[in-house]
mmCIF file of C-alpha atoms and ligand atoms in Angstrom:
data_model
loop_
_atom_site.group_PDB
_atom_site.id
_atom_site.type_symbol
_atom_site.label_atom_id
_atom_site.label_comp_id
_atom_site.label_asym_id
_atom_site.label_seq_id
_atom_site.Cartn_x
_atom_site.Cartn_y
_atom_site.Cartn_z
ATOM 1 C CA MET A 1 -21.980 21.676 -27.594
ATOM 2 C CA THR A 2 -19.663 19.217 -25.688
ATOM 3 C CA ALA A 3 -20.682 18.238 -22.263
ATOM 4 C CA TYR A 4 -18.775 19.294 -19.139
ATOM 5 C CA LYS A 5 -17.065 16.239 -17.825
ATOM 6 C CA ILE A 6 -17.562 15.990 -14.233
ATOM 7 C CA ALA A 7 -15.877 13.368 -11.890
ATOM 8 C CA VAL A 8 -18.370 12.227 -9.040
ATOM 9 C CA ILE A 9 -16.892 10.923 -5.780
ATOM 10 C CA PRO A 10 -19.837 10.044 -3.400
ATOM 11 C CA GLY A 11 -17.407 8.609 -0.895
ATOM 12 C CA ASP A 12 -18.796 6.883 2.242
ATOM 13 C CA GLY A 13 -21.892 7.102 4.403
ATOM 14 C CA ILE A 14 -24.269 10.124 3.750
ATOM 15 C CA GLY A 15 -21.732 11.277 0.923
ATOM 16 C CA LYS A 16 -23.648 8.506 -1.241
ATOM 17 C CA GLU A 17 -27.103 9.854 -0.220
ATOM 18 C CA VAL A 18 -26.546 13.698 -0.840
ATOM 19 C CA VAL A 19 -24.257 13.698 -3.923
ATOM 20 C CA PRO A 20 -27.140 12.427 -6.366
ATOM 21 C CA VAL A 21 -29.259 15.200 -5.044
ATOM 22 C CA GLY A 22 -26.602 17.741 -6.043
ATOM 23 C CA LEU A 23 -26.203 16.168 -9.426
ATOM 24 C CA ASP A 24 -29.851 16.167 -10.132
ATOM 25 C CA ALA A 25 -29.938 19.977 -9.217
ATOM 26 C CA VAL A 26 -27.104 20.604 -11.637
ATOM 27 C CA ARG A 27 -28.711 18.764 -14.528
ATOM 28 C CA ARG A 28 -31.973 20.279 -14.055
ATOM 29 C CA ALA A 29 -30.509 23.889 -13.897
ATOM 30 C CA LEU A 30 -28.432 23.301 -16.961
ATOM 31 C CA GLU A 31 -31.618 21.967 -18.953
ATOM 32 C CA VAL A 32 -33.595 25.093 -17.842
ATOM 33 C CA THR A 33 -30.839 27.483 -18.998
ATOM 34 C CA GLY A 34 -30.269 25.454 -22.183
ATOM 35 C CA SER A 35 -26.535 25.206 -21.527
ATOM 36 C CA ARG A 36 -23.985 22.395 -21.963
ATOM 37 C CA ARG A 37 -25.008 19.190 -20.279
ATOM 38 C CA ILE A 38 -22.687 17.089 -17.986
ATOM 39 C CA GLU A 39 -21.221 13.871 -18.502
ATOM 40 C CA THR A 40 -20.454 12.189 -15.312
ATOM 41 C CA THR A 41 -17.720 9.590 -14.319
ATOM 42 C CA GLU A 42 -18.782 7.748 -11.061
ATOM 43 C CA LEU A 43 -15.832 6.824 -8.965
ATOM 44 C CA ASP A 44 -16.318 4.395 -5.843
ATOM 45 C CA TRP A 45 -13.124 5.936 -4.147
ATOM 46 C CA SER A 46 -13.719 5.784 -0.513
ATOM 47 C CA CYS A 47 -12.773 4.061 2.797
ATOM 48 C CA GLU A 48 -15.125 1.204 1.706
ATOM 49 C CA ARG A 49 -12.736 0.645 -1.291
ATOM 50 C CA TYR A 50 -9.856 0.902 1.112
ATOM 51 C CA LEU A 51 -11.126 -2.010 3.205
ATOM 52 C CA ARG A 52 -11.915 -4.086 0.126
ATOM 53 C CA GLU A 53 -8.796 -3.157 -2.086
ATOM 54 C CA GLY A 54 -6.221 -1.512 0.328
ATOM 55 C CA SER A 55 -6.501 1.980 -1.077
ATOM 56 C CA LEU A 56 -8.944 4.819 -1.318
ATOM 57 C CA MET A 57 -8.180 5.336 -4.991
ATOM 58 C CA PRO A 58 -6.425 3.680 -7.828
ATOM 59 C CA THR A 59 -2.649 4.484 -8.374
ATOM 60 C CA ASP A 60 -3.550 6.300 -11.545
ATOM 61 C CA GLY A 61 -6.541 8.289 -9.740
ATOM 62 C CA LEU A 62 -5.203 11.715 -9.991
ATOM 63 C CA THR A 63 -4.384 11.341 -13.807
ATOM 64 C CA ARG A 64 -8.025 10.229 -14.384
ATOM 65 C CA LEU A 65 -9.248 13.195 -12.209
ATOM 66 C CA ALA A 66 -7.190 15.512 -14.389
ATOM 67 C CA GLU A 67 -9.306 14.745 -17.574
ATOM 68 C CA HIS A 68 -12.224 16.349 -15.926
ATOM 69 C CA ASP A 69 -13.744 19.939 -15.877
ATOM 70 C CA ALA A 70 -14.695 19.659 -11.980
ATOM 71 C CA ILE A 71 -15.153 17.024 -9.138
ATOM 72 C CA LEU A 72 -18.092 16.814 -7.038
ATOM 73 C CA PHE A 73 -17.123 15.239 -3.689
ATOM 74 C CA GLY A 74 -19.359 13.853 -0.975
ATOM 75 C CA ALA A 75 -17.499 12.777 2.314
ATOM 76 C CA VAL A 76 -14.954 10.010 3.178
ATOM 77 C CA GLY A 77 -14.696 8.217 6.435
ATOM 78 C CA LEU A 78 -15.642 4.881 8.117
ATOM 79 C CA PRO A 79 -15.502 4.238 11.941
ATOM 80 C CA ARG A 80 -13.271 1.263 11.208
ATOM 81 C CA VAL A 81 -10.696 3.343 9.224
ATOM 82 C CA ALA A 82 -8.487 6.117 11.073
ATOM 83 C CA ASP A 83 -9.499 9.568 9.997
ATOM 84 C CA HIS A 84 -6.018 10.484 8.942
ATOM 85 C CA VAL A 85 -6.021 7.451 6.399
ATOM 86 C CA GLY A 86 -9.238 8.876 4.806
ATOM 87 C CA LEU A 87 -7.983 12.388 4.623
ATOM 88 C CA TRP A 88 -4.396 11.663 3.577
ATOM 89 C CA GLY A 89 -5.608 8.924 1.033
ATOM 90 C CA LEU A 90 -7.799 10.932 -1.198
ATOM 91 C CA LEU A 91 -8.785 14.533 -0.223
ATOM 92 C CA LEU A 92 -5.504 16.129 0.747
ATOM 93 C CA PRO A 93 -3.593 14.542 -2.270
ATOM 94 C CA ILE A 94 -6.070 15.987 -4.781
ATOM 95 C CA ARG A 95 -6.000 19.483 -2.930
ATOM 96 C CA GLN A 96 -2.122 19.533 -3.063
ATOM 97 C CA SER A 97 -1.356 17.890 -6.359
ATOM 98 C CA PHE A 98 -4.013 20.063 -8.221
ATOM 99 C CA ASP A 99 -2.849 23.109 -6.159
ATOM 100 C CA LEU A 100 -6.282 23.860 -5.313
ATOM 101 C CA TYR A 101 -5.020 26.834 -3.282
ATOM 102 C CA VAL A 102 -8.429 28.492 -2.494
ATOM 103 C CA ASN A 103 -10.964 27.012 -0.178
ATOM 104 C CA LEU A 104 -14.017 29.084 -0.512
ATOM 105 C CA ARG A 105 -16.815 28.719 2.241
ATOM 106 C CA PRO A 106 -19.944 30.870 2.065
ATOM 107 C CA VAL A 107 -21.288 31.485 5.587
ATOM 108 C CA ARG A 108 -24.975 32.723 5.351
ATOM 109 C CA VAL A 109 -28.059 32.109 7.268
ATOM 110 C CA LEU A 110 -30.898 31.154 4.995
ATOM 111 C CA ASP A 111 -34.443 32.365 5.661
ATOM 112 C CA GLY A 112 -36.330 29.746 7.384
ATOM 113 C CA ILE A 113 -33.322 28.254 9.221
ATOM 114 C CA LEU A 114 -32.802 28.886 12.779
ATOM 115 C CA SER A 115 -29.319 30.166 13.523
ATOM 116 C CA PRO A 116 -28.250 29.563 17.241
ATOM 117 C CA LEU A 117 -27.507 33.549 17.304
ATOM 118 C CA ARG A 118 -30.307 35.423 18.667
ATOM 119 C CA HIS A 119 -29.964 37.930 15.878
ATOM 120 C CA GLY A 120 -28.591 35.479 13.234
ATOM 121 C CA THR A 121 -30.433 36.327 10.037
ATOM 122 C CA ARG A 122 -29.631 36.621 6.330
ATOM 123 C CA GLU A 123 -28.920 40.338 6.864
ATOM 124 C CA THR A 124 -26.473 39.831 9.795
ATOM 125 C CA VAL A 125 -24.712 36.608 8.904
ATOM 126 C CA ASP A 126 -23.449 36.780 5.373
ATOM 127 C CA MET A 127 -19.778 36.152 5.111
ATOM 128 C CA LEU A 128 -17.461 34.487 2.567
ATOM 129 C CA PHE A 129 -14.569 32.697 3.852
ATOM 130 C CA ILE A 130 -11.394 32.296 1.707
ATOM 131 C CA ARG A 131 -9.020 29.914 3.270
ATOM 132 C CA GLU A 132 -5.473 29.126 2.187
ATOM 133 C CA ASN A 133 -5.776 25.658 1.134
ATOM 134 C CA THR A 134 -2.068 24.450 0.320
ATOM 135 C CA GLU A 135 0.436 25.721 2.840
ATOM 136 C CA GLY A 136 0.700 27.217 6.336
ATOM 137 C CA GLU A 137 0.214 24.988 9.130
ATOM 138 C CA TYR A 138 -0.926 22.058 7.083
ATOM 139 C CA SER A 139 2.354 21.747 5.242
ATOM 140 C CA GLY A 140 3.316 18.505 6.948
ATOM 141 C CA VAL A 141 6.957 19.920 7.871
ATOM 142 C CA GLY A 142 8.203 18.648 11.212
ATOM 143 C CA GLY A 143 9.069 15.485 13.143
ATOM 144 C CA ARG A 144 9.300 13.662 16.389
ATOM 145 C CA PHE A 145 12.193 12.476 18.182
ATOM 146 C CA HIS A 146 12.846 10.507 21.337
ATOM 147 C CA GLN A 147 9.526 8.993 20.627
ATOM 148 C CA GLY A 148 7.699 7.405 23.378
ATOM 149 C CA SER A 149 10.376 8.500 26.035
ATOM 150 C CA SER A 150 9.839 11.266 28.500
ATOM 151 C CA ASP A 151 12.088 13.273 26.524
ATOM 152 C CA GLU A 152 9.963 13.254 23.444
ATOM 153 C CA VAL A 153 9.934 16.358 21.364
ATOM 154 C CA ALA A 154 7.569 17.030 18.510
ATOM 155 C CA LEU A 155 7.985 19.961 15.994
ATOM 156 C CA GLN A 156 5.524 21.166 13.361
ATOM 157 C CA THR A 157 6.571 24.109 11.129
ATOM 158 C CA ALA A 158 4.159 26.381 9.605
ATOM 159 C CA VAL A 159 5.298 27.291 6.081
ATOM 160 C CA TYR A 160 4.072 30.601 4.689
ATOM 161 C CA THR A 161 5.661 31.668 1.336
ATOM 162 C CA ARG A 162 5.353 35.121 -0.197
ATOM 163 C CA ARG A 163 3.942 33.619 -3.423
ATOM 164 C CA GLY A 164 1.391 31.513 -1.260
ATOM 165 C CA VAL A 165 0.022 34.563 0.663
ATOM 166 C CA GLU A 166 0.105 37.046 -2.412
ATOM 167 C CA ARG A 167 -2.036 34.722 -4.465
ATOM 168 C CA ILE A 168 -4.733 34.023 -1.747
ATOM 169 C CA ALA A 169 -4.928 37.691 -0.827
ATOM 170 C CA ARG A 170 -5.184 38.702 -4.659
ATOM 171 C CA TYR A 171 -8.106 36.124 -4.883
ATOM 172 C CA ALA A 172 -9.764 37.572 -1.826
ATOM 173 C CA PHE A 173 -9.325 41.237 -2.903
ATOM 174 C CA GLU A 174 -11.030 40.188 -6.209
ATOM 175 C CA ARG A 175 -13.928 38.521 -4.467
ATOM 176 C CA ALA A 176 -14.226 41.690 -2.055
ATOM 177 C CA LYS A 177 -14.672 43.800 -5.049
ATOM 178 C CA GLU A 178 -17.685 41.850 -6.315
ATOM 179 C CA ARG A 179 -19.277 42.253 -2.735
ATOM 180 C CA ARG A 180 -19.288 44.988 -0.136
ATOM 181 C CA LYS A 181 -15.592 45.982 -0.964
ATOM 182 C CA GLN A 182 -14.538 45.199 2.562
ATOM 183 C CA LEU A 183 -11.887 42.449 3.282
ATOM 184 C CA ALA A 184 -10.947 41.233 6.725
ATOM 185 C CA SER A 185 -7.638 39.551 6.876
ATOM 186 C CA VAL A 186 -7.154 37.324 9.960
ATOM 187 C CA THR A 187 -3.843 36.320 11.698
ATOM 188 C CA LYS A 188 -2.117 36.245 15.055
ATOM 189 C CA SER A 189 0.626 38.726 14.357
ATOM 190 C CA ASN A 190 1.091 39.926 18.055
ATOM 191 C CA ALA A 191 2.263 36.507 19.074
ATOM 192 C CA ILE A 192 3.382 34.619 15.802
ATOM 193 C CA GLN A 193 6.099 37.209 14.818
ATOM 194 C CA TYR A 194 7.487 35.597 11.572
ATOM 195 C CA THR A 195 4.823 33.959 9.530
ATOM 196 C CA ALA A 196 1.848 36.045 10.595
ATOM 197 C CA VAL A 197 3.777 39.354 10.205
ATOM 198 C CA LEU A 198 4.920 38.093 6.708
ATOM 199 C CA TRP A 199 1.205 37.553 6.057
ATOM 200 C CA ASP A 200 0.245 40.975 7.290
ATOM 201 C CA GLU A 201 2.759 42.634 5.149
ATOM 202 C CA VAL A 202 2.097 40.727 1.981
ATOM 203 C CA VAL A 203 -1.670 41.482 2.271
ATOM 204 C CA ARG A 204 -1.160 45.187 2.677
ATOM 205 C CA ASP A 205 1.071 45.330 -0.389
ATOM 206 C CA VAL A 206 -1.522 43.435 -2.325
ATOM 207 C CA ALA A 207 -4.132 46.135 -0.929
ATOM 208 C CA LYS A 208 -2.381 48.863 -2.755
ATOM 209 C CA THR A 209 -3.383 47.335 -6.231
ATOM 210 C CA PHE A 210 -7.044 47.442 -4.808
ATOM 211 C CA PRO A 211 -7.668 51.038 -3.755
ATOM 212 C CA ASP A 212 -11.395 50.492 -3.668
ATOM 213 C CA VAL A 213 -11.404 47.679 -1.097
ATOM 214 C CA GLU A 214 -11.175 48.512 2.416
ATOM 215 C CA LEU A 215 -8.837 46.184 4.320
ATOM 216 C CA THR A 216 -9.010 45.496 7.966
ATOM 217 C CA SER A 217 -6.778 43.091 9.966
ATOM 218 C CA TYR A 218 -7.990 40.977 12.949
ATOM 219 C CA LEU A 219 -6.339 38.877 15.356
ATOM 220 C CA VAL A 220 -7.907 35.363 15.155
ATOM 221 C CA ASP A 221 -9.251 35.327 18.686
ATOM 222 C CA ALA A 222 -10.984 38.583 18.269
ATOM 223 C CA ALA A 223 -12.340 37.421 14.842
ATOM 224 C CA ALA A 224 -13.867 34.326 16.336
ATOM 225 C CA ALA A 225 -15.644 36.487 19.161
ATOM 226 C CA ARG A 226 -16.551 39.143 16.230
ATOM 227 C CA MET A 227 -18.300 36.460 14.340
ATOM 228 C CA VAL A 228 -20.611 35.833 17.217
ATOM 229 C CA THR A 229 -21.129 39.412 18.673
ATOM 230 C CA GLU A 230 -20.965 41.538 15.509
ATOM 231 C CA PRO A 231 -21.446 39.037 12.435
ATOM 232 C CA ALA A 232 -22.597 41.931 10.216
ATOM 233 C CA SER A 233 -19.398 43.815 10.477
ATOM 234 C CA LEU A 234 -17.607 40.774 8.453
ATOM 235 C CA ASP A 235 -17.972 40.312 4.819
ATOM 236 C CA VAL A 236 -15.140 38.552 2.800
ATOM 237 C CA VAL A 237 -12.531 37.031 5.322
ATOM 238 C CA VAL A 238 -9.181 35.805 4.217
ATOM 239 C CA ALA A 239 -7.069 33.600 6.618
ATOM 240 C CA SER A 240 -4.573 30.910 6.692
ATOM 241 C CA ASN A 241 -5.213 27.121 6.460
ATOM 242 C CA LEU A 242 -5.544 26.349 10.227
ATOM 243 C CA TYR A 243 -7.416 29.701 11.389
ATOM 244 C CA ALA A 244 -9.938 29.644 8.575
ATOM 245 C CA ASP A 245 -10.412 25.826 9.036
ATOM 246 C CA ILE A 246 -11.550 26.618 12.663
ATOM 247 C CA LEU A 247 -13.337 29.720 11.988
ATOM 248 C CA THR A 248 -15.525 28.160 9.221
ATOM 249 C CA ASP A 249 -16.652 25.328 11.537
ATOM 250 C CA LEU A 250 -17.949 28.352 13.711
ATOM 251 C CA GLY A 251 -19.470 29.723 10.672
ATOM 252 C CA ALA A 252 -21.125 26.505 9.798
ATOM 253 C CA ALA A 253 -22.721 26.342 13.288
ATOM 254 C CA LEU A 254 -23.959 29.915 12.999
ATOM 255 C CA GLN A 255 -25.658 28.896 9.753
ATOM 256 C CA GLY A 256 -27.778 26.479 11.927
ATOM 257 C CA SER A 257 -26.461 23.021 10.696
ATOM 258 C CA LEU A 258 -23.395 21.484 9.343
ATOM 259 C CA GLY A 259 -25.831 19.961 6.865
ATOM 260 C CA LEU A 260 -25.919 23.571 5.133
ATOM 261 C CA ALA A 261 -22.201 24.226 4.766
ATOM 262 C CA ALA A 262 -20.644 24.203 1.545
ATOM 263 C CA SER A 263 -17.124 24.602 0.194
ATOM 264 C CA ALA A 264 -15.351 25.021 -3.065
ATOM 265 C CA ASN A 265 -11.528 23.909 -3.462
ATOM 266 C CA LEU A 266 -10.414 25.979 -6.508
ATOM 267 C CA ASP A 267 -7.433 26.179 -8.742
ATOM 268 C CA PRO A 268 -8.227 29.697 -10.103
ATOM 269 C CA SER A 269 -5.529 29.222 -12.810
ATOM 270 C CA ARG A 270 -7.824 26.550 -14.408
ATOM 271 C CA ARG A 271 -5.139 24.119 -15.012
ATOM 272 C CA HIS A 272 -6.541 21.339 -12.945
ATOM 273 C CA PRO A 273 -10.139 20.432 -12.035
ATOM 274 C CA SER A 274 -11.523 22.087 -8.826
ATOM 275 C CA LEU A 275 -13.415 20.191 -6.288
ATOM 276 C CA PHE A 276 -16.809 21.035 -4.623
ATOM 277 C CA GLU A 277 -17.947 19.535 -1.545
ATOM 278 C CA PRO A 278 -20.226 19.840 1.568
ATOM 279 C CA VAL A 279 -18.016 20.702 4.590
ATOM 280 C CA HIS A 280 -19.623 17.852 6.550
ATOM 281 C CA GLY A 281 -18.333 14.378 6.852
ATOM 282 C CA SER A 282 -19.803 10.893 6.358
ATOM 283 C CA ALA A 283 -22.007 11.092 9.511
ATOM 284 C CA PRO A 284 -21.990 7.306 10.215
ATOM 285 C CA GLN A 285 -24.692 7.801 12.900
ATOM 286 C CA ILE A 286 -27.157 8.729 10.527
ATOM 287 C CA ALA A 287 -25.910 6.970 7.180
ATOM 288 C CA GLY A 288 -28.338 4.857 5.404
ATOM 289 C CA ARG A 289 -31.327 6.141 7.071
ATOM 290 C CA GLY A 290 -32.158 8.566 4.356
ATOM 291 C CA ILE A 291 -32.443 11.488 6.587
ATOM 292 C CA ALA A 292 -29.094 13.464 5.671
ATOM 293 C CA ASN A 293 -29.473 17.131 4.731
ATOM 294 C CA PRO A 294 -28.707 17.467 1.021
ATOM 295 C CA MET A 295 -28.536 21.249 1.007
ATOM 296 C CA ALA A 296 -24.824 21.687 1.771
ATOM 297 C CA THR A 297 -24.127 19.405 -1.316
ATOM 298 C CA VAL A 298 -26.634 21.525 -3.417
ATOM 299 C CA TRP A 299 -24.857 24.697 -2.336
ATOM 300 C CA ALA A 300 -21.531 23.208 -3.440
ATOM 301 C CA ALA A 301 -23.088 22.171 -6.794
ATOM 302 C CA ALA A 302 -24.196 25.829 -7.302
ATOM 303 C CA LEU A 303 -20.493 26.867 -6.645
ATOM 304 C CA MET A 304 -19.461 24.253 -9.103
ATOM 305 C CA LEU A 305 -21.890 25.684 -11.569
ATOM 306 C CA GLU A 306 -20.630 29.226 -11.130
ATOM 307 C CA HIS A 307 -16.830 28.011 -11.390
ATOM 308 C CA LEU A 308 -17.887 26.460 -14.856
ATOM 309 C CA GLY A 309 -19.081 29.772 -15.811
ATOM 310 C CA GLU A 310 -22.895 28.913 -15.671
ATOM 311 C CA ARG A 311 -23.828 31.853 -13.624
ATOM 312 C CA ASP A 312 -27.571 31.619 -14.411
ATOM 313 C CA ALA A 313 -27.630 27.933 -13.775
ATOM 314 C CA SER A 314 -26.020 28.565 -10.478
ATOM 315 C CA ALA A 315 -28.259 31.297 -9.539
ATOM 316 C CA LEU A 316 -31.220 29.121 -10.126
ATOM 317 C CA VAL A 317 -30.015 26.394 -7.903
ATOM 318 C CA LEU A 318 -29.191 28.856 -5.132
ATOM 319 C CA ARG A 319 -32.676 30.457 -5.464
ATOM 320 C CA ALA A 320 -34.377 27.049 -5.347
ATOM 321 C CA LEU A 321 -32.171 26.124 -2.285
ATOM 322 C CA GLU A 322 -33.333 29.359 -0.487
ATOM 323 C CA ARG A 323 -36.916 28.889 -1.297
ATOM 324 C CA VAL A 324 -36.926 25.351 -0.016
ATOM 325 C CA ALA A 325 -35.123 26.408 3.152
ATOM 326 C CA ARG A 326 -37.854 29.053 3.531
ATOM 327 C CA GLU A 327 -40.979 27.062 2.769
ATOM 328 C CA GLY A 328 -39.706 23.440 3.560
ATOM 329 C CA PRO A 329 -39.663 20.442 3.406
ATOM 330 C CA ARG A 330 -36.643 20.269 5.591
ATOM 331 C CA THR A 331 -34.620 17.417 7.155
ATOM 332 C CA ALA A 332 -34.416 16.876 11.072
ATOM 333 C CA ASP A 333 -31.196 18.614 11.556
ATOM 334 C CA VAL A 334 -32.941 21.979 10.650
ATOM 335 C CA GLY A 335 -36.117 21.143 12.389
ATOM 336 C CA GLY A 336 -38.065 19.267 9.979
ATOM 337 C CA ARG A 337 -39.167 15.771 9.289
ATOM 338 C CA ALA A 338 -38.576 15.189 5.576
ATOM 339 C CA SER A 339 -36.081 12.847 4.028
ATOM 340 C CA THR A 340 -33.120 13.466 1.855
ATOM 341 C CA ARG A 341 -35.183 12.546 -1.213
ATOM 342 C CA GLU A 342 -38.153 14.508 -0.391
ATOM 343 C CA VAL A 343 -35.934 17.739 0.175
ATOM 344 C CA GLY A 344 -33.741 16.865 -2.967
ATOM 345 C CA ALA A 345 -37.098 16.370 -5.078
ATOM 346 C CA ALA A 346 -38.493 19.751 -3.776
ATOM 347 C CA ILE A 347 -35.249 21.602 -4.633
ATOM 348 C CA VAL A 348 -35.018 19.989 -8.041
ATOM 349 C CA GLU A 349 -38.652 20.775 -8.844
ATOM 350 C CA THR A 350 -38.027 24.455 -7.744
ATOM 351 C CA VAL A 351 -35.189 24.991 -9.919
ATOM 352 C CA GLY A 352 -36.342 27.132 -12.760
ATOM 353 C CA ALA A 353 -40.100 26.964 -11.664
ATOM 354 C CA GLU A 354 -41.877 30.171 -11.959
ATOM 355 C CA ASP A 355 -41.682 32.339 -8.870
ATOM 356 C CA LYS A 356 -45.166 32.441 -7.516
ATOM 357 C CA ASP A 357 -44.361 35.012 -4.842
HETATM 358 P P1 NAI B 401 -19.735 14.674 10.514
HETATM 359 O O1 NAI B 401 -19.666 15.999 9.587
HETATM 360 O O2 NAI B 401 -20.043 13.473 9.583
HETATM 361 O O3 NAI B 401 -20.880 14.743 11.549
HETATM 362 C C1 NAI B 401 -20.943 15.618 12.673
HETATM 363 C C2 NAI B 401 -22.328 15.703 13.051
HETATM 364 O O4 NAI B 401 -23.180 16.558 12.120
HETATM 365 C C3 NAI B 401 -22.986 14.307 13.232
HETATM 366 O O5 NAI B 401 -23.894 14.554 14.370
HETATM 367 C C4 NAI B 401 -23.941 14.227 11.957
HETATM 368 O O6 NAI B 401 -25.107 13.431 12.202
HETATM 369 C C5 NAI B 401 -24.419 15.664 11.667
HETATM 370 N N1 NAI B 401 -24.362 15.988 10.215
HETATM 371 C C6 NAI B 401 -23.271 16.095 9.333
HETATM 372 N N2 NAI B 401 -23.716 16.253 8.076
HETATM 373 C C7 NAI B 401 -24.992 16.281 8.185
HETATM 374 C C8 NAI B 401 -26.199 16.454 7.188
HETATM 375 N N3 NAI B 401 -25.795 16.595 5.961
HETATM 376 N N4 NAI B 401 -27.299 16.191 7.616
HETATM 377 C C9 NAI B 401 -27.771 16.219 8.767
HETATM 378 N N5 NAI B 401 -26.803 15.852 9.654
HETATM 379 C C10 NAI B 401 -25.522 16.091 9.441
HETATM 380 O O7 NAI B 401 -18.478 14.752 11.294
HETATM 381 P P2 NAI B 401 -17.851 13.484 12.094
HETATM 382 O O8 NAI B 401 -18.949 12.771 12.865
HETATM 383 O O9 NAI B 401 -16.502 14.137 13.143
HETATM 384 O O10 NAI B 401 -17.086 12.477 11.230
HETATM 385 C C11 NAI B 401 -17.533 11.394 10.558
HETATM 386 C C12 NAI B 401 -16.716 10.941 9.536
HETATM 387 O O11 NAI B 401 -16.558 11.758 8.524
HETATM 388 C C13 NAI B 401 -15.195 10.698 9.996
HETATM 389 O O12 NAI B 401 -14.791 9.400 9.451
HETATM 390 C C14 NAI B 401 -14.497 11.871 9.565
HETATM 391 O O13 NAI B 401 -13.058 11.553 9.433
HETATM 392 C C15 NAI B 401 -15.271 12.004 8.216
HETATM 393 N N6 NAI B 401 -15.212 13.502 7.789
HETATM 394 C C16 NAI B 401 -14.787 13.572 6.410
HETATM 395 C C17 NAI B 401 -14.884 14.898 5.894
HETATM 396 C C18 NAI B 401 -14.600 15.018 4.293
HETATM 397 O O14 NAI B 401 -14.656 13.961 3.720
HETATM 398 N N7 NAI B 401 -14.317 16.187 3.883
HETATM 399 C C19 NAI B 401 -15.038 16.038 6.663
HETATM 400 C C20 NAI B 401 -15.300 15.807 8.019
HETATM 401 C C21 NAI B 401 -15.113 14.567 8.517
HETATM 402 MG MG1 MG B 402 -12.688 21.442 9.435
#
């Protein structure tokens, strides 16, 4: 059996501390299920590299990545480098040129983790966000003129295409079919009468081909409130780039820590490698201290296994993650005292161990 080729980009700060844990969990799970192994290519692409060599990745970076089956990504960012340099120098070029149009973010409270919601439990907070990842408000279309003068003008145009909305809606309906058969579509079509109304129309069209899934439309402000007051009423949620970006940070907060929020950037056509990453950044304040929570990266690694078709291995990793969240050890952000390595070792040990409950 040929091995899966995984490109590994730990990046900066705590990215370098949490990514090895995710890889260990993947290796262990594939060993237990007796599946194909992974063969990794470690890439030091980062803001550190930018300071050293003038760019975050080499000029043939995307070509080299394209030869892989998937990418496991940590985080980029250093206090001495402007945030947009890190984002536009690495992550956004990958998302855009590989057409990773689905950004998948599970929002679920794990047993043993305290949600800031009074009634936030596994039963009440269990959503799957599907964010459009290539167009919308992040298309970069616009400009500024009379710059610096009192007449200065800035324009930023959101680009919504029928094809773009249709494909993300279709993906969301497919996922909804596998879960509670409910899809919430979030826009702001009372105020944004062109792009948001196109979104609503296209989603309603796609809905006709999924008669077994119940579609509900929410305005984004109401959806934000609903996530807090009635989270159990939301299951699969689909939204444009900006709205889902904001709502999923709220989601991460509801989960109890940014150190738990995972995401997958997917090309469902599988022409390009998909990218799996924790939602959090490089956390410079705690980097180098060995206390970062590796759970978000482990969860992202489970999403990677699922995408590779290794459903059993993915389930093993998720179950181990859930068990360690429930029984400890835990890192400081979720109320414990353990180190990244201790939590990582506990998860890897639990992967595939007999359930003694
Ligand atoms: P951040 O996510 O790095 O940190 C926000 C807060 O959450 C901090 O208090 C941090 O200590 C805590 N935190 C985050 N992840 C944690 C974990 N795994 N365990 C325990 N605590 C954790 O966001 P921030 O501070 O806004 O950005 C820091 C740098 O990361 C910046 O340079 C930013 O541009 C970059 N960044 C990169 C991202 C990426 O590569 N995808 C995403 C977000 C930020
Ligand atoms: Mg965000």
